[in-house]
Coordinates of C-alpha atoms in Angstrom, one line a residue:
X339 CA 0.0 0.0 0.0
X340 CA 2.8 2.3 0.7
X341 CA 4.2 1.8 -2.9
X342 CA 1.0 2.5 -4.2
X343 CA 0.5 5.6 -2.5
X344 CA 4.1 6.7 -3.2
X345 CA 3.4 6.2 -7.0
X346 CA 0.1 8.0 -6.8
X347 CA 1.7 11.0 -5.1
X348 CA 4.3 11.2 -7.9
X349 CA 1.6 11.1 -10.6
X350 CA -0.4 13.7 -8.7
X351 CA -3.3 11.3 -8.4
X352 CA -5.8 11.4 -5.3
X353 CA -7.0 7.8 -6.1
X354 CA -5.2 4.4 -6.1
X355 CA -6.5 2.0 -8.5
X356 CA -5.8 -1.7 -7.8
X357 CA -6.7 -3.3 -11.1
X358 CA -7.8 -7.1 -11.1
X359 CA -7.5 -7.3 -7.5
X360 CA -8.1 -11.1 -6.6
X361 CA -11.3 -11.8 -4.7
X362 CA -12.5 -8.2 -5.1
X363 CA -13.5 -5.9 -2.1
X364 CA -14.4 -8.7 0.1
X365 CA -10.9 -10.3 0.0
X366 CA -9.5 -6.7 0.4
X367 CA -11.6 -6.2 3.5
X368 CA -10.2 -9.5 5.2
X369 CA -6.6 -8.3 4.5
X370 CA -7.4 -4.8 5.9
X371 CA -9.0 -6.3 9.2
X372 CA -6.0 -8.4 9.6
X373 CA -3.7 -5.3 9.5
X374 CA -5.8 -3.4 12.0
X375 CA -5.9 -6.6 14.5
X376 CA -9.6 -7.4 13.9
X377 CA -10.9 -10.9 13.9
X378 CA -11.0 -12.4 10.5
X379 CA -13.0 -15.6 9.7
X380 CA -11.5 -17.8 7.2
X381 CA -13.2 -21.0 5.6
X382 CA -13.0 -23.1 2.7
X383 CA -15.0 -20.5 0.5
X384 CA -13.0 -17.5 1.1
X385 CA -9.4 -18.7 2.0
X386 CA -8.3 -18.9 -1.8
X387 CA -9.2 -15.5 -2.4
X388 CA -7.8 -14.2 0.9
X389 CA -4.4 -16.0 0.1
X390 CA -4.2 -14.4 -3.6
X391 CA -5.1 -11.1 -2.0
X392 CA -2.4 -11.2 0.4
X393 CA 0.1 -12.1 -2.4
X394 CA -1.1 -9.4 -4.2
X395 CA -0.6 -6.9 -1.2
X396 CA 2.9 -8.7 -0.5
X397 CA 2.1 -9.5 3.2
X398 CA 4.9 -11.9 3.7
X399 CA 7.2 -12.5 6.5
X400 CA 9.9 -10.0 5.3
X401 CA 7.7 -7.2 6.1
X402 CA 6.2 -8.5 9.6
X403 CA 6.7 -12.0 11.6
X404 CA 3.3 -13.9 11.5
X405 CA 2.0 -12.1 8.7
X406 CA -1.4 -13.1 6.8
X407 CA 0.4 -15.4 4.0
X408 CA 2.0 -17.4 6.9
X409 CA -1.1 -17.9 8.8
X410 CA -3.2 -18.8 5.8
X411 CA -0.5 -21.3 4.8
X412 CA -0.8 -22.9 8.1
X413 CA -4.5 -22.9 8.1
X414 CA -4.5 -24.7 4.7
X415 CA -1.9 -27.4 5.6
X416 CA -3.2 -28.2 8.9
X417 CA -6.9 -28.0 8.2
X418 CA -8.1 -27.5 4.8
X419 CA -6.0 -30.1 2.9
X420 CA -6.8 -32.4 5.7
X421 CA -10.6 -32.2 5.1
X422 CA -12.1 -34.1 2.1
X423 CA -15.0 -32.0 1.7
X424 CA -13.2 -28.8 2.3
X425 CA -10.4 -29.7 -0.5
X426 CA -13.2 -30.1 -3.0
X427 CA -14.7 -27.0 -2.2
X428 CA -11.4 -25.0 -2.2
X429 CA -10.8 -26.7 -5.7
X430 CA -13.9 -25.2 -7.1
X431 CA -13.2 -21.9 -5.8
X432 CA -9.7 -21.8 -7.6
X433 CA -11.4 -21.6 -11.0
X434 CA -12.5 -17.9 -10.6
X435 CA -9.0 -17.0 -9.3
X436 CA -7.0 -18.2 -12.0
X437 CA -4.0 -17.8 -12.8
X438 CA -3.1 -16.7 -9.2
X439 CA -4.2 -20.0 -7.7
X440 CA -2.4 -22.0 -10.0
X441 CA 0.8 -19.9 -9.6
X442 CA 0.4 -20.4 -5.6
X443 CA 0.0 -24.1 -6.2
X444 CA -3.1 -24.2 -4.5
X445 CA -4.9 -26.2 -7.3
X446 CA -2.2 -28.8 -7.3
X447 CA -2.0 -29.2 -3.6
X448 CA -6.0 -29.5 -3.6
X449 CA -5.7 -32.2 -6.5
X450 CA -3.0 -34.1 -4.6
X451 CA -4.9 -34.0 -1.3
X452 CA -8.1 -35.4 -3.0
X453 CA -6.2 -38.0 -5.0
X454 CA -4.6 -39.3 -1.7
X455 CA -7.8 -39.3 0.2
X456 CA -9.5 -41.5 -2.4
X457 CA -6.9 -44.2 -1.6
X458 CA -7.6 -44.5 2.0
X459 CA -8.9 -47.8 3.1
X460 CA -12.8 -47.4 3.3
X461 CA -12.8 -49.2 6.6
X462 CA -10.8 -46.3 8.2
X463 CA -13.4 -43.7 6.9
X464 CA -15.4 -42.1 9.6
X465 CA -16.5 -38.8 8.1
X466 CA -19.7 -37.9 6.3
X467 CA -18.3 -39.3 2.8
X468 CA -20.7 -37.5 0.4
X469 CA -22.9 -34.5 0.3
X470 CA -26.2 -36.7 -0.3
X471 CA -25.3 -39.6 2.0
X472 CA -24.0 -39.9 5.6
X473 CA -22.2 -42.6 7.4
X474 CA -24.8 -44.4 9.4
X475 CA -24.2 -44.1 13.1
X476 CA -24.0 -47.3 15.4
X477 CA -27.3 -49.1 15.7
X478 CA -28.0 -51.1 18.7
X479 CA -30.6 -53.8 18.0
X480 CA -32.7 -54.9 21.0
X481 CA -34.8 -58.0 20.6
X482 CA -36.5 -59.7 23.7
X483 CA -34.0 -57.9 26.1
X484 CA -30.9 -59.3 24.4
X485 CA -28.5 -57.0 22.9
X486 CA -27.0 -58.0 19.6
X487 CA -23.7 -56.9 18.1
X488 CA -23.5 -53.5 16.9
X489 CA -23.9 -52.9 13.3
X490 CA -22.0 -50.4 11.2
X491 CA -22.9 -49.7 7.5
X492 CA -19.8 -50.5 5.5
X493 CA -18.4 -47.9 3.2
X494 CA -18.1 -48.7 -0.3
X495 CA -15.1 -48.7 -2.2
X496 CA -16.5 -45.9 -4.6
X497 CA -17.6 -43.7 -1.7
X498 CA -16.0 -40.6 -3.3
X499 CA -17.2 -40.7 -6.8
X500 CA -20.4 -38.6 -6.3
X501 CA -18.5 -35.8 -4.5
X502 CA -16.0 -34.9 -7.5
X503 CA -18.9 -35.2 -10.0
X504 CA -19.5 -31.3 -9.2
X505 CA -15.9 -30.3 -10.6
X506 CA -15.7 -29.0 -13.9
X507 CA -14.5 -31.1 -16.7
X508 CA -10.8 -29.6 -16.7
X509 CA -10.6 -30.0 -12.9
X510 CA -12.1 -33.4 -12.9
X511 CA -9.7 -34.7 -15.7
X512 CA -6.8 -33.6 -13.4
X513 CA -8.2 -35.2 -10.4
X514 CA -8.8 -38.5 -12.2
X515 CA -5.4 -38.5 -13.6
X516 CA -3.9 -38.2 -10.2
X517 CA -6.0 -40.8 -8.9
X518 CA -5.0 -43.1 -11.7
X519 CA -1.3 -42.4 -11.3
X520 CA -1.5 -43.3 -7.7
X521 CA -1.8 -46.9 -8.8
X522 CA -3.9 -47.9 -5.9
X523 CA -7.3 -47.5 -7.3
X524 CA -9.0 -50.7 -8.8
X525 CA -10.4 -50.2 -12.5
X526 CA -13.8 -51.0 -11.8
X527 CA -13.8 -48.2 -9.4
X528 CA -12.4 -45.8 -11.9
X529 CA -15.1 -47.2 -14.4
X530 CA -17.8 -46.6 -11.8
X531 CA -16.4 -42.9 -11.4
X532 CA -16.3 -42.1 -15.0
X533 CA -20.0 -43.5 -15.5
X534 CA -21.2 -41.4 -12.5
X535 CA -19.7 -38.3 -14.2
X536 CA -21.3 -39.1 -17.5
X537 CA -24.7 -39.5 -16.0
X538 CA -24.4 -36.4 -14.1
X539 CA -23.6 -34.2 -17.0
X540 CA -24.4 -35.6 -20.2
X541 CA -28.1 -34.8 -21.4
X542 CA -30.6 -37.4 -22.0
X543 CA -32.1 -36.3 -25.2
X544 CA -30.3 -36.5 -28.7
X545 CA -31.4 -32.8 -29.5
X546 CA -29.8 -31.5 -26.2
X547 CA -26.4 -33.5 -27.2
X548 CA -26.2 -32.1 -30.7
X549 CA -27.6 -28.4 -29.8
X550 CA -25.2 -25.7 -31.0
X551 CA -25.2 -24.4 -27.3
X552 CA -23.9 -27.7 -25.8
X553 CA -22.3 -29.5 -28.5
X554 CA -18.9 -28.3 -27.9
X555 CA -19.2 -29.0 -24.1
X556 CA -20.4 -32.3 -24.7
X557 CA -17.9 -33.5 -27.2
X558 CA -15.0 -32.3 -24.8
X559 CA -16.8 -34.3 -21.9
X560 CA -16.8 -37.5 -23.9
X561 CA -13.2 -37.1 -25.2
X562 CA -12.3 -36.6 -21.5
X563 CA -14.1 -39.7 -20.3
X564 CA -12.5 -41.7 -22.9
X565 CA -9.1 -40.7 -22.5
X566 CA -9.6 -41.6 -18.7
X567 CA -10.9 -45.2 -19.2
X568 CA -8.8 -47.6 -17.6
X569 CA -5.6 -48.8 -19.4
X570 CA -6.8 -52.4 -19.0
X571 CA -9.3 -52.6 -21.6
X572 CA -10.7 -55.9 -20.1
X573 CA -11.9 -54.3 -16.9
X574 CA -13.5 -51.2 -15.5
X575 CA -16.7 -49.9 -17.3
X576 CA -19.4 -52.1 -18.1
X577 CA -20.2 -53.0 -21.9
X578 CA -23.5 -51.3 -21.7
X579 CA -22.0 -48.0 -20.6
X580 CA -19.2 -48.3 -23.3
X581 CA -21.9 -48.7 -25.9
X582 CA -23.7 -45.7 -24.7
X583 CA -20.7 -43.8 -24.6
X584 CA -20.0 -45.0 -28.3
X585 CA -23.6 -43.7 -29.2
X586 CA -22.8 -40.3 -27.9
X587 CA -19.3 -40.2 -29.5
X588 CA -21.0 -40.9 -33.1
X589 CA -23.7 -38.1 -32.3
X590 CA -21.3 -35.3 -31.2
X591 CA -18.7 -36.2 -34.1
X592 CA -15.7 -37.4 -31.9
X593 CA -12.8 -38.3 -34.0
X594 CA -12.0 -41.7 -35.3
X595 CA -9.3 -42.7 -33.0
X596 CA -11.4 -42.3 -30.0
X597 CA -14.2 -44.3 -31.7
X598 CA -11.7 -47.2 -32.6
X599 CA -10.8 -47.2 -29.0
X600 CA -14.2 -47.8 -27.9
X601 CA -14.8 -50.4 -30.4
X602 CA -11.9 -52.2 -29.1
X603 CA -12.9 -52.0 -25.5
X604 CA -16.4 -52.9 -26.3
X605 CA -15.3 -56.2 -28.5
X606 CA -13.7 -57.4 -25.3
X607 CA -17.0 -57.4 -23.5
X608 CA -19.3 -58.1 -26.3
X609 CA -20.9 -61.1 -24.3
X610 CA -22.1 -58.9 -21.6
X611 CA -24.1 -56.6 -23.8
X612 CA -28.0 -56.5 -24.5
X613 CA -29.7 -56.2 -27.8
X614 CA -31.0 -52.5 -27.0
X615 CA -27.3 -51.5 -26.4
X616 CA -26.4 -52.6 -29.9
X617 CA -29.0 -50.3 -31.6
X618 CA -26.7 -47.4 -32.4
X619 CA -28.5 -44.7 -34.6
X620 CA -27.3 -44.3 -38.1
X621 CA -26.0 -41.1 -39.3
X622 CA -25.7 -39.6 -42.6
X623 CA -24.9 -40.8 -45.2
X624 CA -26.3 -44.3 -44.1
X625 CA -29.7 -44.9 -45.1
X626 CA -30.6 -47.6 -42.5
X627 CA -32.1 -47.0 -39.2
X628 CA -29.3 -48.3 -37.1
X629 CA -25.6 -48.3 -37.6
X630 CA -25.1 -51.9 -38.8
X631 CA -21.8 -51.2 -40.1
X632 CA -20.5 -50.4 -36.6
X633 CA -21.9 -53.4 -35.1
X634 CA -20.2 -55.5 -37.8
X635 CA -16.9 -54.1 -36.7
X636 CA -17.5 -54.7 -33.3
X637 CA -18.2 -58.3 -33.9
X638 CA -15.2 -58.6 -36.1
X639 CA -12.8 -57.3 -33.5
X640 CA -14.5 -59.7 -31.0
X641 CA -13.8 -62.5 -33.4
X642 CA -10.3 -61.6 -33.7
X643 CA -9.9 -61.6 -29.9
X644 CA -11.5 -65.1 -29.6
X645 CA -9.0 -66.4 -32.5
X646 CA -6.2 -65.2 -30.5
X647 CA -7.4 -66.6 -27.3
X648 CA -8.0 -70.2 -29.2
X649 CA -4.5 -70.1 -30.6
X650 CA -3.2 -69.5 -27.2
X651 CA -5.3 -72.2 -25.4
X652 CA -4.1 -74.7 -28.2
X653 CA -0.6 -74.0 -27.8
X654 CA -0.9 -74.4 -23.9
X655 CA -3.2 -77.5 -23.7
X656 CA -5.5 -79.2 -26.2
X657 CA -9.0 -79.0 -24.7
X658 CA -11.6 -81.6 -24.9
X659 CA -15.0 -81.4 -26.1
X660 CA -16.6 -80.5 -22.8
X661 CA -13.9 -78.0 -21.9
X662 CA -14.3 -76.5 -25.4
X663 CA -17.9 -75.8 -25.0
X664 CA -17.5 -74.3 -21.3
X665 CA -14.5 -72.2 -22.7
X666 CA -16.7 -70.8 -25.3
X667 CA -19.7 -69.6 -23.2
X668 CA -18.9 -66.2 -24.1
X669 CA -19.3 -67.1 -27.8
X670 CA -22.8 -68.7 -27.2
X671 CA -24.0 -65.4 -25.6
X672 CA -22.7 -63.5 -28.5
X673 CA -24.5 -65.9 -30.9
X674 CA -27.9 -65.2 -29.0
X675 CA -27.1 -61.4 -29.0
X676 CA -26.5 -61.3 -32.6
X677 CA -29.6 -63.4 -33.5
X678 CA -31.8 -60.8 -31.2
X679 CA -30.0 -57.8 -32.9
X680 CA -30.9 -59.4 -36.6
X681 CA -34.5 -59.5 -35.6
X682 CA -34.7 -56.0 -34.2
X683 CA -33.1 -54.7 -37.5
X684 CA -35.1 -57.0 -39.8
X685 CA -37.9 -54.5 -39.7
X686 CA -35.4 -51.6 -41.4
X687 CA -36.9 -51.5 -45.1
X688 CA -33.3 -50.1 -46.1
X689 CA -31.4 -53.1 -44.5
X690 CA -29.9 -55.0 -47.7
X691 CA -29.9 -58.8 -47.8
X692 CA -26.2 -58.5 -48.0
X693 CA -25.6 -56.7 -44.7
X694 CA -28.0 -59.1 -42.9
X695 CA -26.0 -62.2 -44.4
X696 CA -22.7 -60.9 -43.5
X697 CA -23.6 -60.1 -39.9
X698 CA -25.3 -63.5 -39.5
X699 CA -22.2 -65.3 -40.8
X700 CA -19.8 -63.1 -38.7
X701 CA -19.9 -65.9 -35.8
X702 CA -19.0 -69.4 -36.3
X703 CA -21.3 -72.2 -36.5
X704 CA -20.9 -73.6 -32.9
X705 CA -21.7 -70.3 -31.5
X706 CA -25.4 -71.1 -32.6
X707 CA -26.4 -74.4 -31.4
X708 CA -30.0 -73.8 -31.8
X709 CA -31.4 -71.8 -34.8
X710 CA -34.6 -70.5 -33.3
X711 CA -33.4 -67.0 -32.8
X712 CA -32.1 -66.9 -36.4
X713 CA -35.2 -68.3 -37.6
X714 CA -37.3 -65.5 -36.2
X715 CA -34.9 -62.9 -37.4
X716 CA -35.3 -64.3 -41.1
X717 CA -39.0 -64.7 -40.7
X718 CA -39.2 -61.1 -39.5
X719 CA -37.2 -60.0 -42.6
X720 CA -39.2 -61.8 -44.9
X721 CA -42.4 -60.5 -43.6
X722 CA -41.0 -57.0 -43.9
X723 CA -39.6 -57.3 -47.3
X724 CA -42.4 -59.0 -49.2
X725 CA -40.7 -57.9 -52.8
X726 CA -37.6 -60.1 -52.3
X727 CA -36.6 -62.1 -55.4
X728 CA -36.5 -66.0 -55.1
X729 CA -32.8 -66.0 -55.3
X730 CA -32.4 -63.6 -52.3
X731 CA -35.0 -65.6 -50.2
X732 CA -33.1 -68.9 -51.0
X733 CA -29.7 -67.1 -49.7
X734 CA -31.6 -65.9 -46.5
X735 CA -33.0 -69.4 -45.8
X736 CA -29.7 -71.0 -46.6
X737 CA -28.5 -69.6 -43.3
X738 CA -30.8 -71.8 -41.3
X739 CA -30.2 -75.4 -40.4
X740 CA -33.7 -76.8 -39.7
X741 CA -32.2 -79.7 -37.8
X742 CA -31.4 -77.1 -35.2
X743 CA -34.9 -76.1 -34.6
X744 CA -36.8 -76.6 -31.7
X745 CA -40.4 -78.1 -31.6
X746 CA -42.0 -74.5 -31.4
X747 CA -39.8 -73.2 -34.3
X748 CA -40.7 -76.1 -36.6
X749 CA -44.4 -75.9 -36.0
X750 CA -44.1 -72.0 -36.8
X751 CA -41.9 -72.7 -39.7
X752 CA -44.2 -75.4 -41.1
X753 CA -47.1 -72.9 -41.3
X754 CA -45.1 -69.8 -42.5
X755 CA -46.2 -69.2 -46.0
X756 CA -43.4 -66.8 -46.6
X757 CA -40.8 -69.3 -46.6
X758 CA -39.6 -71.3 -49.8
X759 CA -41.7 -74.5 -50.1
X760 CA -38.3 -76.7 -50.2
X761 CA -37.7 -75.3 -46.5
X762 CA -41.2 -76.1 -45.3
X763 CA -40.5 -79.5 -46.8
X764 CA -37.2 -79.8 -45.0
X765 CA -38.8 -78.8 -41.7
X766 CA -41.8 -81.3 -42.2
X767 CA -39.3 -84.3 -42.8
X768 CA -36.7 -83.6 -40.2
X769 CA -39.2 -83.1 -37.5
X770 CA -41.0 -86.2 -38.1
X771 CA -37.7 -88.2 -38.2
X772 CA -36.6 -86.5 -35.1
X773 CA -40.0 -87.2 -33.5
X774 CA -39.9 -90.8 -34.5
X775 CA -36.3 -92.0 -34.5
X776 CA -34.6 -89.6 -32.2
X777 CA -32.0 -86.7 -33.1
X778 CA -29.4 -89.3 -33.7
X779 CA -31.0 -91.0 -36.9
X780 CA -30.7 -87.7 -38.6
X781 CA -27.0 -87.9 -38.7
X782 CA -27.1 -91.3 -40.2
X783 CA -30.0 -90.5 -42.5
X784 CA -29.1 -91.5 -46.1
X785 CA -31.4 -89.0 -47.5
X786 CA -29.3 -85.6 -48.6
X787 CA -30.6 -82.4 -49.7
X788 CA -27.5 -81.7 -51.7
X789 CA -27.7 -84.2 -54.3
X790 CA -27.8 -82.9 -57.8
X791 CA -30.6 -83.1 -60.3
X792 CA -31.6 -82.1 -63.7
X793 CA -34.9 -81.3 -63.0
X794 CA -36.1 -77.7 -63.4
X795 CA -37.3 -75.6 -60.4
X796 CA -40.7 -75.3 -61.7
X797 CA -41.0 -79.2 -62.2
X798 CA -39.8 -79.7 -58.6
X799 CA -42.1 -77.0 -57.0
X800 CA -44.9 -78.6 -58.8
X801 CA -44.2 -82.1 -57.7
X802 CA -43.2 -81.0 -54.4
X803 CA -46.5 -78.9 -53.8
X804 CA -48.8 -81.8 -54.8
X805 CA -46.8 -84.3 -52.6
X806 CA -46.7 -81.9 -49.7
X807 CA -50.3 -81.3 -49.7
X808 CA -50.9 -84.8 -49.9
X809 CA -48.5 -85.6 -46.7
X810 CA -50.5 -82.8 -44.9
X811 CA -53.8 -84.4 -45.7
X812 CA -52.5 -87.7 -44.4
X813 CA -51.3 -86.4 -41.3
X814 CA -54.7 -84.2 -40.7
X815 CA -56.5 -87.5 -41.0
X816 CA -54.1 -89.3 -38.5
X817 CA -54.8 -86.3 -36.1
X818 CA -58.5 -86.8 -36.4
X819 CA -58.3 -90.4 -35.9
X820 CA -56.2 -89.6 -32.6
X821 CA -58.8 -87.4 -31.5
X822 CA -61.4 -89.9 -32.0
X823 CA -59.7 -92.5 -29.9
X824 CA -59.5 -90.0 -27.2
X825 CA -63.0 -89.0 -27.1
X826 CA -64.2 -92.7 -27.1
X827 CA -61.9 -93.4 -23.9
X828 CA -60.4 -96.5 -25.7
X829 CA -56.9 -95.5 -24.7
X830 CA -55.5 -94.8 -21.3
X831 CA -53.5 -91.6 -20.2
X832 CA -50.2 -93.5 -20.7
X833 CA -51.4 -95.3 -24.2
X834 CA -52.4 -91.6 -25.1
X835 CA -49.3 -90.1 -24.7
X836 CA -47.6 -93.1 -26.5
X837 CA -50.1 -92.6 -29.3
X838 CA -49.3 -88.9 -29.7
X839 CA -45.7 -89.6 -30.1
X840 CA -46.4 -92.3 -32.5
X841 CA -48.6 -90.2 -34.6
X842 CA -45.8 -88.0 -35.5
X843 CA -44.2 -90.8 -37.6
X844 CA -44.6 -90.5 -41.2
X845 CA -46.4 -93.5 -42.9
X846 CA -44.7 -95.3 -45.4
X847 CA -46.4 -93.7 -48.5
X848 CA -45.3 -90.2 -46.8
X849 CA -41.6 -91.6 -46.6
X850 CA -41.7 -92.6 -50.2
X851 CA -42.8 -88.8 -50.9
X852 CA -39.9 -87.3 -49.0
X853 CA -37.5 -89.8 -50.8
X854 CA -38.8 -88.6 -54.1
X855 CA -38.4 -84.7 -53.1
X856 CA -35.0 -85.2 -51.3
X857 CA -33.1 -86.9 -54.2
X858 CA -33.9 -83.9 -56.6
X859 CA -30.8 -82.2 -55.5
X860 CA -29.4 -78.8 -54.5
X861 CA -30.3 -75.3 -55.4
X862 CA -33.9 -75.9 -56.8
X863 CA -36.0 -74.4 -54.2
X864 CA -38.5 -71.8 -54.9
X865 CA -41.1 -69.6 -53.0
X866 CA -44.6 -71.1 -52.9
X867 CA -47.2 -69.3 -54.6
X868 CA -50.7 -68.9 -52.5
X869 CA -52.1 -71.7 -54.5
X870 CA -49.3 -74.4 -53.6
X871 CA -47.9 -73.1 -50.3
X872 CA -50.8 -74.6 -48.2
X873 CA -52.8 -72.8 -45.5
X874 CA -51.2 -71.0 -42.5
X875 CA -53.8 -72.9 -40.6
X876 CA -52.8 -76.3 -41.6
X877 CA -53.0 -78.8 -38.6
X878 CA -49.5 -80.1 -39.9
X879 CA -47.4 -81.1 -36.9
X880 CA -49.9 -79.9 -34.6
X881 CA -50.2 -81.7 -31.1
X882 CA -53.5 -81.5 -29.6
X883 CA -53.5 -78.7 -27.0
X884 CA -50.1 -77.2 -27.8
X885 CA -50.0 -76.3 -31.3
X886 CA -52.2 -73.2 -31.0
X887 CA -50.4 -72.0 -27.9
X888 CA -47.0 -72.3 -29.6
X889 CA -47.9 -70.5 -32.7
X890 CA -49.6 -67.7 -30.7
X891 CA -46.4 -67.5 -28.7
X892 CA -44.4 -66.7 -31.9
X893 CA -46.9 -64.1 -33.3
X894 CA -47.0 -62.2 -30.1
X895 CA -43.5 -62.4 -29.2
X896 CA -41.8 -62.3 -32.8
X897 CA -39.9 -59.3 -31.9
X898 CA -38.2 -60.4 -28.7
X899 CA -34.9 -61.7 -28.4
X900 CA -34.3 -65.1 -27.0
X901 CA -31.0 -64.3 -25.4

């Protein structure tokens, strides 16, 4: 102040102007009161401003012992930096006092204090550890006059993640970087902290994400979270959170390198995902509803990881059949996931047959032991794309193996008039053989759908339609006779069940029909016309009391994944 007065006198000025005084009038008042020996109250909200003001006024030990700078530093080290909540509050106040607070190393000391406190053993935490939650007091449970052991609510490992969510993005990044650099924090807790911060600040609506007002901030936020993800890509954040982060990254226009990093992380945990997580909205110039190409790239990355894992396992030890299946449980989950995803996107009118087939074939055969999910997806695609060419339908249905259908899927497929006639005949045949002779007989069956033939498609379809209708008529008569036996009460409950099983066997004439159909060979199936396809209400393969229920189940739940 003496220097400022002297300078003003030399300039013959009656006023002293202190430009950009840190903290403004309130911090100056604190310094003035201290000079006059008045009581000064310091707390987490004003101590940074007071410290910067004292530095501006050069209130050092060189001027007077026990000056304001010294006393503030003692208070900071002995109280503020030892308090979790005060350290966070002080760090928040430093933003408005930059660059003074940075030059005085207050920001750095706050960050180090917070990062060190997060590493404390949760069992040793006795303070109120969030603004919204309090550590529960000891509760004594008294029952029938007996005192039980006092119970104390345990503090979770992620006790600190909510508190630092109030920090701005730049300060949050510095705190999390310091926490990770300590090397004592579990990757799962880091992932939970990032998830909590994203939920706190990322808007829910797409319009708010891409709005001009907040788009830059949202993009910076996503970039920050991606760069803070745990270095071990196999742990930390859940697959659902990473996929949501990828959706936002695409919407806000994140650079390709960040999106590629997310894709790699997601591919390591793809078996944990749900169908809804994969429904990533497509962006221009894509014409589909969902970004199928992105999902395809994720699956490709996943299969690359699986192949490397298999190669390593083969080198270490050759696994038996049982170990092989148990070791590939994640692949089975991914198979169900992809089938469910295909069913969801099948309704998209702009989804090409090639994209559907490529995604379906991106997983190996053993990842899809049951083809019910794939059948539901193909049935949905055929329903939503009625203008498909015969060749395209043939390619689509070629993805399915009717021997891997369950009874419900077989019954539904037998009545699905959108399927090519050859597929329906295959379903009828294999279901009857499986019901009569067991699944094992299929592997030894001499009939093969791949035999060559010189007949034309038209001749095959005409013959197949006539014989298939004849077969359905015979099976219908068998069912009527079976119902007649039940009504007359001539069969006991046990015999009735045996009769139902027996009625599924094909009569010898029907077997001759299938012999004639199957030797005609590969590549000659066509779509059935309404005149030759048979009614969707055909009693073929219907078991009394169950057929209607099964058919209705597919019609009502046709868009739900079986995963």
